[in-house]
Amino acid sequence: MKLDVRIHGRGGQGVVTAAELLSVAAFDQGLHAQALPSFGSERTGAPVTASCRISDRPIRSHDPVSHPDLVMVQDLTLLRDPAVLAGLPDDGTVLVNTRRDLADLARGGLVMGPAQHWVTVPANDLSRELLGRPLPNTALIGAVVGITGLLEPEAVAGSIRRRFAGLGEHVADANVRLAELAYDLVATQTRGSGTHA
Amino acid sequence: MTTTPLRLYQVGTFAAGNRLLDPSERTVQSSADRASSITSGHRACRGCGEALAARVVMDAAMRATGGRLVTVNATGCLEVFSTPFPESAWQVPWLHSLFGNAAAVASGVAAAMRATGRDDVRVLAQAGDGGTVDIGLGCLSGMFERNDDVLFVCYDNQGYMNTGVQRSGATPAGASTANTRPVGSGIGNAFGTGKNLPRIAMAHEIPYVATATIADLHDLEAKVTSAMSRRGARYLHVLVPCPLGWGSDASDTVRVARLATQSGLFPVFEAEHGTVTQVTPIRRRVPVEEYLRLQTRFRHLFTEPGRPDVVAALQAQADRDIARYGLDPEEES
Amino acid sequence: MRRQLEGSLAVADTVARCRPRVVAAYPISPQTHIVEALSELVASGGLAPCEYLTVESEFGALSACIGASAAGARTYTATASQGLLFMAEALPNASGLGLPMVMTVANRALGAPINIWNDHSDALSQRDAGWLMLFASSNQEAVDLHVQAFALSERTSLPVMVCMDGFVLTHAVEEVDVPEQEQVDAFLPDFHPRQSLDPDHPVTIGAMVGPEAFTEVKYLMAHRQLRALDEVSAVAQEFESAFGRTSGGLLQPYRTDGAELVVVALGSVLGSLADVVDELRDEGLAVGALGICCYRPWPFDEVRDALRGVTDVVVVNRAVAVGSGSILGQDVRLSAPRGTAVHDVVLGLGGRPVTRDVLRRLVLDVVTGRVGSDSLTFFDLDHDRAAAELARELADTVPANGGGS
């Protein structure tokens, strides 16, 4: 059992934090995990990627994920970069932070690789509602949990709580709630018409 | 320690004079139980101002700290002449690392003493002017701004004497050095260059900054003692004539130092937290020429046709500092 | 306790448990997280008694460490890249004076061009500075090596550099068993320096040595370094008995038994390499990997023994010695048994990832004769781009018919 995730976003969106949160949740439920940032200089808005490996066996390698099972796209504008989907196999999953539905994305020429499994989550909107700011991170993590079924929602909630504990309980709560909302949304979407088969 | 009672007819008047002073005012050097931190037999040139200053500074610091002293030495004449392996002139714990890092090494020693519960051990760093104002300035400034508990002593002989008398950032204008020869219409070291490290130290607003010369050993000892009575970063800048580099007679070292102060070219003062608190007034003011003429590094200013303009400019510099520090008691009143 | 945390924080926690008395550091990516965490521990009193010096430069950092170590305090610093070079003058001073201390190098490329990402140019450029140099292959090993490094340093009275790949390890979040305080205390005795600045027993440290004795002093330094090989092995063995896991030591062979081809490497690439070796073994290729954990002193005999019977050795160099070839490759050549073909390969410079795909392709290219052993090979190179640039330079410097620009 293994899950390799690659996260694409922009500086300030919490790309590195997302990878870390996933890895900590996996570790907490007894799996092996690794989060690897690929850093640039610390500039807000610049494209950033991070990798997360989860496995039931110890992880030895430290290279960035080049054959992801799932690609998380935190900023829709990054989709035009061919590097975002590089190495994604035909049965891989693309999770996109957008309020647009898949058909709309396809019309915009943003959906490539028709065999892949696409999931959209309006993470910015959800975050604006709960946190007052568009921080798509925890919602997208909830979505990963929903899509893969690999991580226990409680482990993810615990990892989020610990991470945001310093910012006050209400922030931690709101982030956990965000993850749950996205989790539910994805559950509906994968059952409904949102998937791109 | 037992001492033999002194009979006046046994010694010259200077030494006897010292012993006629009240015991509290006598110099450390006059005491038979001084630390002798630097023993005789080292390899300094005859007439070396730095060797004299270092001995006086170290012994005074040893007395002030009750012998609880560690010293860090930058590369330079003092280091070279005092430690030709397998010999060492040092009777105190002594560490030499590099040319430009004495201040940082001393900071490390002080930190280690604090962290290992030996706060009673004090740290004194010493360097020449090159190791202070030039290559060592970065580390020194860091030590100042962190206010580390170190007394940094600069023995200023106004050039790189150890490497053959090249100019440093402390070389005065008009001086001839191995790389500022007064060739053609040149005057030697140019005006408008160099740095005034006591003032740079004061700009860091450290607890104590002082200048001194080997012409007044009482004053030098008093300043070391004062410095060691305080904690934090302290800086002492000592003018030490170098017969080799200055082209002065070995027997004139003290005289040259005295003329540097009496001409106003080297102001002697103390400052606390960035403000001058004490100056040593000039006793008998002399024109700078009297100081310059004793040194072959300024000879080109006086050989035909001479450079009265340069001498006048140096005199102006001295006059400015005399006014700035209030060194002339008559002018002041 | 096993924790999922960033490599830098794991190292900082471990260093703290080694109870340094003086930490002096200057910030440089990717070392910053380590020293930030330590500064916080010092400020909060969690590391008392310890002094943290915020110095004005790396030169100042190492100089302060020299003073602190000479005064008898356990001393630590960390740096990377240009910072290590800014320390260059003080590096052989620390080793020459025989001052124990530990420094983490978060390996990063050297400029120009400026580049903040990982390779081994920084540490390898200082290979002759007289420091013991250990390379960590994972964050667990980085943590363990720091505990070992303090022990090694104080036993040999020599400074030790622990190299861990910048970003790749320092910023990786993975599970690490950070040694407990009691475990470290039991393993690491109090620091009793060989020489120390002490008013009760004055010593002169750093005297000037002339031609009449300098050669002998250097001979003794060289001798002491090589003798440290035994200590590296001994400390690693003691660590294993105390902590119940293998870390450090001189070499880390992986499936080299019966291997015809062995890939030699330093640092974090060894994990990916092990995965690739497993894959290729499954496919019937007799390949293995040899990790060098102790890079200085160089384990001549151990490397020779490990490579005995191997036909092809592939050296993964994550640094270039411009003008002469490789650095690690030259060390390996010293130890390669006669008749072994050494394929010297440069890759993974300035943060270009050394992926499993790249390593797999490298081994297969050696097997099929596409990577020779007569000269240095830049692997994973964009040949078209390099060729185009060379052609352009040629056109610029040799104007056709003596005219034009």
mmCIF file with all atom_site columns, N, CA and C in Angstrom, chain B residues 67-68 70 83-85 88 92-98 100-101 104-105 108-109 111-115 118 138-139 142 146, chain C residues 21-22 49 51 54-56 59-60 63-64 67-68 70-71 73 89-90 93 197-200 202-209:
data_model
loop_
_atom_site.group_PDB
_atom_site.id
_atom_site.type_symbol
_atom_site.label_atom_id
_atom_site.label_alt_id
_atom_site.label_comp_id
_atom_site.label_asym_id
_atom_site.label_entity_id
_atom_site.label_seq_id
_atom_site.pdbx_PDB_ins_code
_atom_site.Cartn_x
_atom_site.Cartn_y
_atom_site.Cartn_z
_atom_site.occupancy
_atom_site.B_iso_or_equiv
_atom_site.pdbx_formal_charge
_atom_site.auth_seq_id
_atom_site.auth_comp_id
_atom_site.auth_asym_id
_atom_site.auth_atom_id
_atom_site.pdbx_PDB_model_num
ATOM 1   N N  . GLY B 1 67  ? 44.348 37.906 38.979 1.00 0.00 ? 67  GLY B N  1
ATOM 2   C CA . GLY B 1 67  ? 44.970 36.781 38.271 1.00 0.00 ? 67  GLY B CA 1
ATOM 3   C C  . GLY B 1 67  ? 43.984 35.895 37.528 1.00 0.00 ? 67  GLY B C  1
ATOM 4   N N  . ARG B 1 68  ? 42.705 36.258 37.562 1.00 0.00 ? 68  ARG B N  1
ATOM 5   C CA . ARG B 1 68  ? 41.690 35.446 36.858 1.00 0.00 ? 68  ARG B CA 1
ATOM 6   C C  . ARG B 1 68  ? 41.507 36.016 35.465 1.00 0.00 ? 68  ARG B C  1
ATOM 7   N N  . VAL B 1 70  ? 42.201 35.532 31.056 1.00 0.00 ? 70  VAL B N  1
ATOM 8   C CA . VAL B 1 70  ? 42.562 34.772 29.866 1.00 0.00 ? 70  VAL B CA 1
ATOM 9   C C  . VAL B 1 70  ? 42.759 35.787 28.762 1.00 0.00 ? 70  VAL B C  1
ATOM 10  N N  . THR B 1 83  ? 55.818 34.112 20.974 1.00 0.00 ? 83  THR B N  1
ATOM 11  C CA . THR B 1 83  ? 55.600 32.658 21.005 1.00 0.00 ? 83  THR B CA 1
ATOM 12  C C  . THR B 1 83  ? 56.332 31.901 19.905 1.00 0.00 ? 83  THR B C  1
ATOM 13  N N  . PRO B 1 84  ? 57.651 32.059 19.815 1.00 0.00 ? 84  PRO B N  1
ATOM 14  C CA . PRO B 1 84  ? 58.344 31.212 18.841 1.00 0.00 ? 84  PRO B CA 1
ATOM 15  C C  . PRO B 1 84  ? 58.473 29.797 19.400 1.00 0.00 ? 84  PRO B C  1
ATOM 16  N N  . PHE B 1 85  ? 57.649 28.871 18.863 1.00 0.00 ? 85  PHE B N  1
ATOM 17  C CA . PHE B 1 85  ? 57.645 27.496 19.355 1.00 0.00 ? 85  PHE B CA 1
ATOM 18  C C  . PHE B 1 85  ? 59.074 26.959 19.432 1.00 0.00 ? 85  PHE B C  1
ATOM 19  N N  . SER B 1 88  ? 57.493 30.317 24.964 1.00 0.00 ? 88  SER B N  1
ATOM 20  C CA . SER B 1 88  ? 56.370 31.227 25.113 1.00 0.00 ? 88  SER B CA 1
ATOM 21  C C  . SER B 1 88  ? 56.707 32.219 26.208 1.00 0.00 ? 88  SER B C  1
ATOM 22  N N  . VAL B 1 92  ? 50.253 33.860 31.296 1.00 0.00 ? 92  VAL B N  1
ATOM 23  C CA . VAL B 1 92  ? 48.786 33.816 31.457 1.00 0.00 ? 92  VAL B CA 1
ATOM 24  C C  . VAL B 1 92  ? 48.255 32.858 30.395 1.00 0.00 ? 92  VAL B C  1
ATOM 25  N N  . PRO B 1 93  ? 47.045 32.331 30.599 1.00 0.00 ? 93  PRO B N  1
ATOM 26  C CA . PRO B 1 93  ? 46.445 31.504 29.539 1.00 0.00 ? 93  PRO B CA 1
ATOM 27  C C  . PRO B 1 93  ? 46.301 32.365 28.284 1.00 0.00 ? 93  PRO B C  1
ATOM 28  N N  . TRP B 1 94  ? 46.811 31.861 27.196 1.00 0.00 ? 94  TRP B N  1
ATOM 29  C CA . TRP B 1 94  ? 46.942 32.694 25.993 1.00 0.00 ? 94  TRP B CA 1
ATOM 30  C C  . TRP B 1 94  ? 46.529 31.881 24.786 1.00 0.00 ? 94  TRP B C  1
ATOM 31  N N  . LEU B 1 95  ? 45.676 32.482 23.940 1.00 0.00 ? 95  LEU B N  1
ATOM 32  C CA . LEU B 1 95  ? 45.216 31.789 22.733 1.00 0.00 ? 95  LEU B CA 1
ATOM 33  C C  . LEU B 1 95  ? 45.391 32.682 21.527 1.00 0.00 ? 95  LEU B C  1
ATOM 34  N N  . HIS B 1 96  ? 46.078 32.153 20.538 1.00 0.00 ? 96  HIS B N  1
ATOM 35  C CA . HIS B 1 96  ? 46.159 32.840 19.248 1.00 0.00 ? 96  HIS B CA 1
ATOM 36  C C  . HIS B 1 96  ? 45.443 31.990 18.220 1.00 0.00 ? 96  HIS B C  1
ATOM 37  N N  . SER B 1 97  ? 44.483 32.591 17.526 1.00 0.00 ? 97  SER B N  1
ATOM 38  C CA . SER B 1 97  ? 43.788 31.844 16.470 1.00 0.00 ? 97  SER B CA 1
ATOM 39  C C  . SER B 1 97  ? 44.191 32.395 15.108 1.00 0.00 ? 97  SER B C  1
ATOM 40  N N  . LEU B 1 98  ? 43.631 33.562 14.727 1.00 0.00 ? 98  LEU B N  1
ATOM 41  C CA . LEU B 1 98  ? 43.901 34.109 13.398 1.00 0.00 ? 98  LEU B CA 1
ATOM 42  C C  . LEU B 1 98  ? 44.127 35.616 13.501 1.00 0.00 ? 98  LEU B C  1
ATOM 43  N N  . GLY B 1 100 ? 42.225 38.068 11.893 1.00 0.00 ? 100 GLY B N  1
ATOM 44  C CA . GLY B 1 100 ? 41.036 38.922 11.904 1.00 0.00 ? 100 GLY B CA 1
ATOM 45  C C  . GLY B 1 100 ? 39.953 38.531 12.881 1.00 0.00 ? 100 GLY B C  1
ATOM 46  N N  . ASN B 1 101 ? 40.209 37.575 13.763 1.00 0.00 ? 101 ASN B N  1
ATOM 47  C CA . ASN B 1 101 ? 39.086 37.061 14.560 1.00 0.00 ? 101 ASN B CA 1
ATOM 48  C C  . ASN B 1 101 ? 39.257 37.167 16.072 1.00 0.00 ? 101 ASN B C  1
ATOM 49  N N  . ALA B 1 104 ? 36.070 37.887 18.046 1.00 0.00 ? 104 ALA B N  1
ATOM 50  C CA . ALA B 1 104 ? 35.089 36.803 18.070 1.00 0.00 ? 104 ALA B CA 1
ATOM 51  C C  . ALA B 1 104 ? 35.572 35.645 18.924 1.00 0.00 ? 104 ALA B C  1
ATOM 52  N N  . VAL B 1 105 ? 36.853 35.340 18.839 1.00 0.00 ? 105 VAL B N  1
ATOM 53  C CA . VAL B 1 105 ? 37.403 34.265 19.669 1.00 0.00 ? 105 VAL B CA 1
ATOM 54  C C  . VAL B 1 105 ? 37.233 34.638 21.149 1.00 0.00 ? 105 VAL B C  1
ATOM 55  N N  . GLY B 1 108 ? 33.796 34.122 22.263 1.00 0.00 ? 108 GLY B N  1
ATOM 56  C CA . GLY B 1 108 ? 33.565 32.698 22.513 1.00 0.00 ? 108 GLY B CA 1
ATOM 57  C C  . GLY B 1 108 ? 34.121 32.268 23.857 1.00 0.00 ? 108 GLY B C  1
ATOM 58  N N  . VAL B 1 109 ? 35.305 32.771 24.192 1.00 0.00 ? 109 VAL B N  1
ATOM 59  C CA . VAL B 1 109 ? 35.894 32.427 25.487 1.00 0.00 ? 109 VAL B CA 1
ATOM 60  C C  . VAL B 1 109 ? 34.995 32.956 26.612 1.00 0.00 ? 109 VAL B C  1
ATOM 61  N N  . ALA B 1 111 ? 31.815 33.626 26.514 1.00 0.00 ? 111 ALA B N  1
ATOM 62  C CA . ALA B 1 111 ? 30.566 32.857 26.557 1.00 0.00 ? 111 ALA B CA 1
ATOM 63  C C  . ALA B 1 111 ? 30.795 31.530 27.262 1.00 0.00 ? 111 ALA B C  1
ATOM 64  N N  . ALA B 1 112 ? 31.925 30.905 26.956 1.00 0.00 ? 112 ALA B N  1
ATOM 65  C CA . ALA B 1 112 ? 32.227 29.609 27.575 1.00 0.00 ? 112 ALA B CA 1
ATOM 66  C C  . ALA B 1 112 ? 32.402 29.761 29.085 1.00 0.00 ? 112 ALA B C  1
ATOM 67  N N  . MET B 1 113 ? 33.057 30.832 29.494 1.00 0.00 ? 113 MET B N  1
ATOM 68  C CA . MET B 1 113 ? 33.265 31.044 30.929 1.00 0.00 ? 113 MET B CA 1
ATOM 69  C C  . MET B 1 113 ? 31.918 31.225 31.624 1.00 0.00 ? 113 MET B C  1
ATOM 70  N N  . ARG B 1 114 ? 31.034 32.000 30.977 1.00 0.00 ? 114 ARG B N  1
ATOM 71  C CA . ARG B 1 114 ? 29.716 32.226 31.566 1.00 0.00 ? 114 ARG B CA 1
ATOM 72  C C  . ARG B 1 114 ? 28.941 30.920 31.656 1.00 0.00 ? 114 ARG B C  1
ATOM 73  N N  . ALA B 1 115 ? 28.962 30.170 30.538 1.00 0.00 ? 115 ALA B N  1
ATOM 74  C CA . ALA B 1 115 ? 28.137 28.961 30.480 1.00 0.00 ? 115 ALA B CA 1
ATOM 75  C C  . ALA B 1 115 ? 28.657 27.856 31.382 1.00 0.00 ? 115 ALA B C  1
ATOM 76  N N  . ARG B 1 118 ? 32.183 30.062 35.240 1.00 0.00 ? 118 ARG B N  1
ATOM 77  C CA . ARG B 1 118 ? 33.463 30.654 35.629 1.00 0.00 ? 118 ARG B CA 1
ATOM 78  C C  . ARG B 1 118 ? 33.478 32.144 35.299 1.00 0.00 ? 118 ARG B C  1
ATOM 79  N N  . GLY B 1 138 ? 35.170 43.593 11.429 1.00 0.00 ? 138 GLY B N  1
ATOM 80  C CA . GLY B 1 138 ? 33.845 42.951 11.410 1.00 0.00 ? 138 GLY B CA 1
ATOM 81  C C  . GLY B 1 138 ? 33.571 42.244 12.719 1.00 0.00 ? 138 GLY B C  1
ATOM 82  N N  . CYS B 1 139 ? 34.504 41.388 13.122 1.00 0.00 ? 139 CYS B N  1
ATOM 83  C CA . CYS B 1 139 ? 34.314 40.627 14.362 1.00 0.00 ? 139 CYS B CA 1
ATOM 84  C C  . CYS B 1 139 ? 34.283 41.564 15.570 1.00 0.00 ? 139 CYS B C  1
ATOM 85  N N  . GLY B 1 142 ? 30.984 43.223 15.869 1.00 0.00 ? 142 GLY B N  1
ATOM 86  C CA . GLY B 1 142 ? 30.024 42.253 16.393 1.00 0.00 ? 142 GLY B CA 1
ATOM 87  C C  . GLY B 1 142 ? 30.157 42.099 17.896 1.00 0.00 ? 142 GLY B C  1
ATOM 88  N N  . ARG B 1 146 ? 27.109 43.267 20.529 1.00 0.00 ? 146 ARG B N  1
ATOM 89  C CA . ARG B 1 146 ? 26.508 42.283 21.443 1.00 0.00 ? 146 ARG B CA 1
ATOM 90  C C  . ARG B 1 146 ? 26.847 42.609 22.894 1.00 0.00 ? 146 ARG B C  1
ATOM 91  N N  . ARG C 2 21  ? 27.420 24.023 25.456 1.00 0.00 ? 21  ARG C N  1
ATOM 92  C CA . ARG C 2 21  ? 27.458 25.165 26.365 1.00 0.00 ? 21  ARG C CA 1
ATOM 93  C C  . ARG C 2 21  ? 27.522 26.477 25.596 1.00 0.00 ? 21  ARG C C  1
ATOM 94  N N  . VAL C 2 22  ? 28.064 26.416 24.384 1.00 0.00 ? 22  VAL C N  1
ATOM 95  C CA . VAL C 2 22  ? 28.103 27.610 23.538 1.00 0.00 ? 22  VAL C CA 1
ATOM 96  C C  . VAL C 2 22  ? 27.671 27.239 22.126 1.00 0.00 ? 22  VAL C C  1
ATOM 97  N N  . PRO C 2 49  ? 22.733 25.415 31.245 1.00 0.00 ? 49  PRO C N  1
ATOM 98  C CA . PRO C 2 49  ? 23.367 26.680 30.894 1.00 0.00 ? 49  PRO C CA 1
ATOM 99  C C  . PRO C 2 49  ? 23.966 26.621 29.490 1.00 0.00 ? 49  PRO C C  1
ATOM 100 N N  . GLU C 2 51  ? 25.092 29.438 26.128 1.00 0.00 ? 51  GLU C N  1
ATOM 101 C CA . GLU C 2 51  ? 25.146 30.793 25.564 1.00 0.00 ? 51  GLU C CA 1
ATOM 102 C C  . GLU C 2 51  ? 24.972 30.685 24.057 1.00 0.00 ? 51  GLU C C  1
ATOM 103 N N  . THR C 2 54  ? 24.759 35.448 18.596 1.00 0.00 ? 54  THR C N  1
ATOM 104 C CA . THR C 2 54  ? 24.321 35.851 17.252 1.00 0.00 ? 54  THR C CA 1
ATOM 105 C C  . THR C 2 54  ? 25.447 36.676 16.646 1.00 0.00 ? 54  THR C C  1
ATOM 106 N N  . VAL C 2 55  ? 26.297 36.014 15.917 1.00 0.00 ? 55  VAL C N  1
ATOM 107 C CA . VAL C 2 55  ? 27.517 36.644 15.414 1.00 0.00 ? 55  VAL C CA 1
ATOM 108 C C  . VAL C 2 55  ? 27.264 37.413 14.120 1.00 0.00 ? 55  VAL C C  1
ATOM 109 N N  . GLU C 2 56  ? 28.284 38.154 13.684 1.00 0.00 ? 56  GLU C N  1
ATOM 110 C CA . GLU C 2 56  ? 28.130 39.015 12.527 1.00 0.00 ? 56  GLU C CA 1
ATOM 111 C C  . GLU C 2 56  ? 28.481 38.322 11.213 1.00 0.00 ? 56  GLU C C  1
ATOM 112 N N  . PHE C 2 59  ? 32.496 33.611 9.695  1.00 0.00 ? 59  PHE C N  1
ATOM 113 C CA . PHE C 2 59  ? 33.881 33.684 10.188 1.00 0.00 ? 59  PHE C CA 1
ATOM 114 C C  . PHE C 2 59  ? 33.860 33.947 11.695 1.00 0.00 ? 59  PHE C C  1
ATOM 115 N N  . GLY C 2 60  ? 32.978 34.860 12.096 1.00 0.00 ? 60  GLY C N  1
ATOM 116 C CA . GLY C 2 60  ? 32.820 35.147 13.519 1.00 0.00 ? 60  GLY C CA 1
ATOM 117 C C  . GLY C 2 60  ? 32.257 33.946 14.269 1.00 0.00 ? 60  GLY C C  1
ATOM 118 N N  . SER C 2 63  ? 34.954 31.419 14.729 1.00 0.00 ? 63  SER C N  1
ATOM 119 C CA . SER C 2 63  ? 35.961 31.988 15.621 1.00 0.00 ? 63  SER C CA 1
ATOM 120 C C  . SER C 2 63  ? 35.486 31.947 17.070 1.00 0.00 ? 63  SER C C  1
ATOM 121 N N  . ALA C 2 64  ? 34.225 32.273 17.283 1.00 0.00 ? 64  ALA C N  1
ATOM 122 C CA . ALA C 2 64  ? 33.674 32.202 18.635 1.00 0.00 ? 64  ALA C CA 1
ATOM 123 C C  . ALA C 2 64  ? 33.709 30.760 19.131 1.00 0.00 ? 64  ALA C C  1
ATOM 124 N N  . GLY C 2 67  ? 37.176 29.970 20.336 1.00 0.00 ? 67  GLY C N  1
ATOM 125 C CA . GLY C 2 67  ? 37.412 30.504 21.675 1.00 0.00 ? 67  GLY C CA 1
ATOM 126 C C  . GLY C 2 67  ? 36.700 29.691 22.738 1.00 0.00 ? 67  GLY C C  1
ATOM 127 N N  . ALA C 2 68  ? 35.442 29.343 22.455 1.00 0.00 ? 68  ALA C N  1
ATOM 128 C CA . ALA C 2 68  ? 34.641 28.619 23.445 1.00 0.00 ? 68  ALA C CA 1
ATOM 129 C C  . ALA C 2 68  ? 35.214 27.234 23.699 1.00 0.00 ? 68  ALA C C  1
ATOM 130 N N  . ALA C 2 70  ? 38.303 26.284 23.197 1.00 0.00 ? 70  ALA C N  1
ATOM 131 C CA . ALA C 2 70  ? 39.591 26.411 23.881 1.00 0.00 ? 70  ALA C CA 1
ATOM 132 C C  . ALA C 2 70  ? 39.395 26.715 25.367 1.00 0.00 ? 70  ALA C C  1
ATOM 133 N N  . ALA C 2 71  ? 38.246 27.313 25.693 1.00 0.00 ? 71  ALA C N  1
ATOM 134 C CA . ALA C 2 71  ? 37.966 27.612 27.104 1.00 0.00 ? 71  ALA C CA 1
ATOM 135 C C  . ALA C 2 71  ? 37.279 26.431 27.787 1.00 0.00 ? 71  ALA C C  1
ATOM 136 N N  . ALA C 2 73  ? 34.439 24.586 26.717 1.00 0.00 ? 73  ALA C N  1
ATOM 137 C CA . ALA C 2 73  ? 32.992 24.395 26.637 1.00 0.00 ? 73  ALA C CA 1
ATOM 138 C C  . ALA C 2 73  ? 32.639 23.527 25.434 1.00 0.00 ? 73  ALA C C  1
ATOM 139 N N  . GLU C 2 89  ? 39.126 30.146 6.515  1.00 0.00 ? 89  GLU C N  1
ATOM 140 C CA . GLU C 2 89  ? 40.391 30.426 7.195  1.00 0.00 ? 89  GLU C CA 1
ATOM 141 C C  . GLU C 2 89  ? 40.418 29.806 8.588  1.00 0.00 ? 89  GLU C C  1
ATOM 142 N N  . ALA C 2 90  ? 39.263 29.768 9.206  1.00 0.00 ? 90  ALA C N  1
ATOM 143 C CA . ALA C 2 90  ? 39.222 29.282 10.591 1.00 0.00 ? 90  ALA C CA 1
ATOM 144 C C  . ALA C 2 90  ? 39.096 27.758 10.673 1.00 0.00 ? 90  ALA C C  1
ATOM 145 N N  . ASN C 2 93  ? 42.300 26.112 11.324 1.00 0.00 ? 93  ASN C N  1
ATOM 146 C CA . ASN C 2 93  ? 42.768 26.631 12.606 1.00 0.00 ? 93  ASN C CA 1
ATOM 147 C C  . ASN C 2 93  ? 42.166 25.809 13.737 1.00 0.00 ? 93  ASN C C  1
ATOM 148 N N  . LEU C 2 197 ? 41.907 26.956 28.479 1.00 0.00 ? 197 LEU C N  1
ATOM 149 C CA . LEU C 2 197 ? 42.372 28.245 28.986 1.00 0.00 ? 197 LEU C CA 1
ATOM 150 C C  . LEU C 2 197 ? 41.939 28.371 30.440 1.00 0.00 ? 197 LEU C C  1
ATOM 151 N N  . ASP C 2 198 ? 42.882 28.222 31.331 1.00 0.00 ? 198 ASP C N  1
ATOM 152 C CA . ASP C 2 198 ? 42.542 28.163 32.743 1.00 0.00 ? 198 ASP C CA 1
ATOM 153 C C  . ASP C 2 198 ? 43.604 28.936 33.538 1.00 0.00 ? 198 ASP C C  1
ATOM 154 N N  . PRO C 2 199 ? 43.186 29.996 34.230 1.00 0.00 ? 199 PRO C N  1
ATOM 155 C CA . PRO C 2 199 ? 44.158 30.808 34.970 1.00 0.00 ? 199 PRO C CA 1
ATOM 156 C C  . PRO C 2 199 ? 44.964 29.999 35.983 1.00 0.00 ? 199 PRO C C  1
ATOM 157 N N  . ASP C 2 200 ? 44.403 28.885 36.457 1.00 0.00 ? 200 ASP C N  1
ATOM 158 C CA . ASP C 2 200 ? 45.146 28.085 37.434 1.00 0.00 ? 200 ASP C CA 1
ATOM 159 C C  . ASP C 2 200 ? 46.249 27.260 36.769 1.00 0.00 ? 200 ASP C C  1
ATOM 160 N N  . PRO C 2 202 ? 48.055 28.000 33.348 1.00 0.00 ? 202 PRO C N  1
ATOM 161 C CA . PRO C 2 202 ? 48.172 28.743 32.091 1.00 0.00 ? 202 PRO C CA 1
ATOM 162 C C  . PRO C 2 202 ? 48.831 27.913 30.987 1.00 0.00 ? 202 PRO C C  1
ATOM 163 N N  . VAL C 2 203 ? 48.236 27.968 29.812 1.00 0.00 ? 203 VAL C N  1
ATOM 164 C CA . VAL C 2 203 ? 48.842 27.331 28.642 1.00 0.00 ? 203 VAL C CA 1
ATOM 165 C C  . VAL C 2 203 ? 48.899 28.353 27.512 1.00 0.00 ? 203 VAL C C  1
ATOM 166 N N  . THR C 2 204 ? 49.828 28.145 26.603 1.00 0.00 ? 204 THR C N  1
ATOM 167 C CA . THR C 2 204 ? 49.911 28.941 25.390 1.00 0.00 ? 204 THR C CA 1
ATOM 168 C C  . THR C 2 204 ? 49.374 28.085 24.252 1.00 0.00 ? 204 THR C C  1
ATOM 169 N N  . ILE C 2 205 ? 48.256 28.510 23.654 1.00 0.00 ? 205 ILE C N  1
ATOM 170 C CA . ILE C 2 205 ? 47.678 27.755 22.537 1.00 0.00 ? 205 ILE C CA 1
ATOM 171 C C  . ILE C 2 205 ? 47.813 28.593 21.275 1.00 0.00 ? 205 ILE C C  1
ATOM 172 N N  . GLY C 2 206 ? 48.412 28.041 20.258 1.00 0.00 ? 206 GLY C N  1
ATOM 173 C CA . GLY C 2 206 ? 48.508 28.754 18.990 1.00 0.00 ? 206 GLY C CA 1
ATOM 174 C C  . GLY C 2 206 ? 49.825 29.479 18.795 1.00 0.00 ? 206 GLY C C  1
ATOM 175 N N  . ALA C 2 207 ? 50.912 28.871 19.274 1.00 0.00 ? 207 ALA C N  1
ATOM 176 C CA . ALA C 2 207 ? 52.232 29.462 19.094 1.00 0.00 ? 207 ALA C CA 1
ATOM 177 C C  . ALA C 2 207 ? 52.652 29.374 17.628 1.00 0.00 ? 207 ALA C C  1
ATOM 178 N N  . MET C 2 208 ? 53.645 30.167 17.293 1.00 0.00 ? 208 MET C N  1
ATOM 179 C CA . MET C 2 208 ? 54.157 30.144 15.926 1.00 0.00 ? 208 MET C CA 1
ATOM 180 C C  . MET C 2 208 ? 55.198 29.037 15.792 1.00 0.00 ? 208 MET C C  1
ATOM 181 N N  . VAL C 2 209 ? 55.056 28.213 14.758 1.00 0.00 ? 209 VAL C N  1
ATOM 182 C CA . VAL C 2 209 ? 55.982 27.100 14.562 1.00 0.00 ? 209 VAL C CA 1
ATOM 183 C C  . VAL C 2 209 ? 56.752 27.310 13.261 1.00 0.00 ? 209 VAL C C  1
#
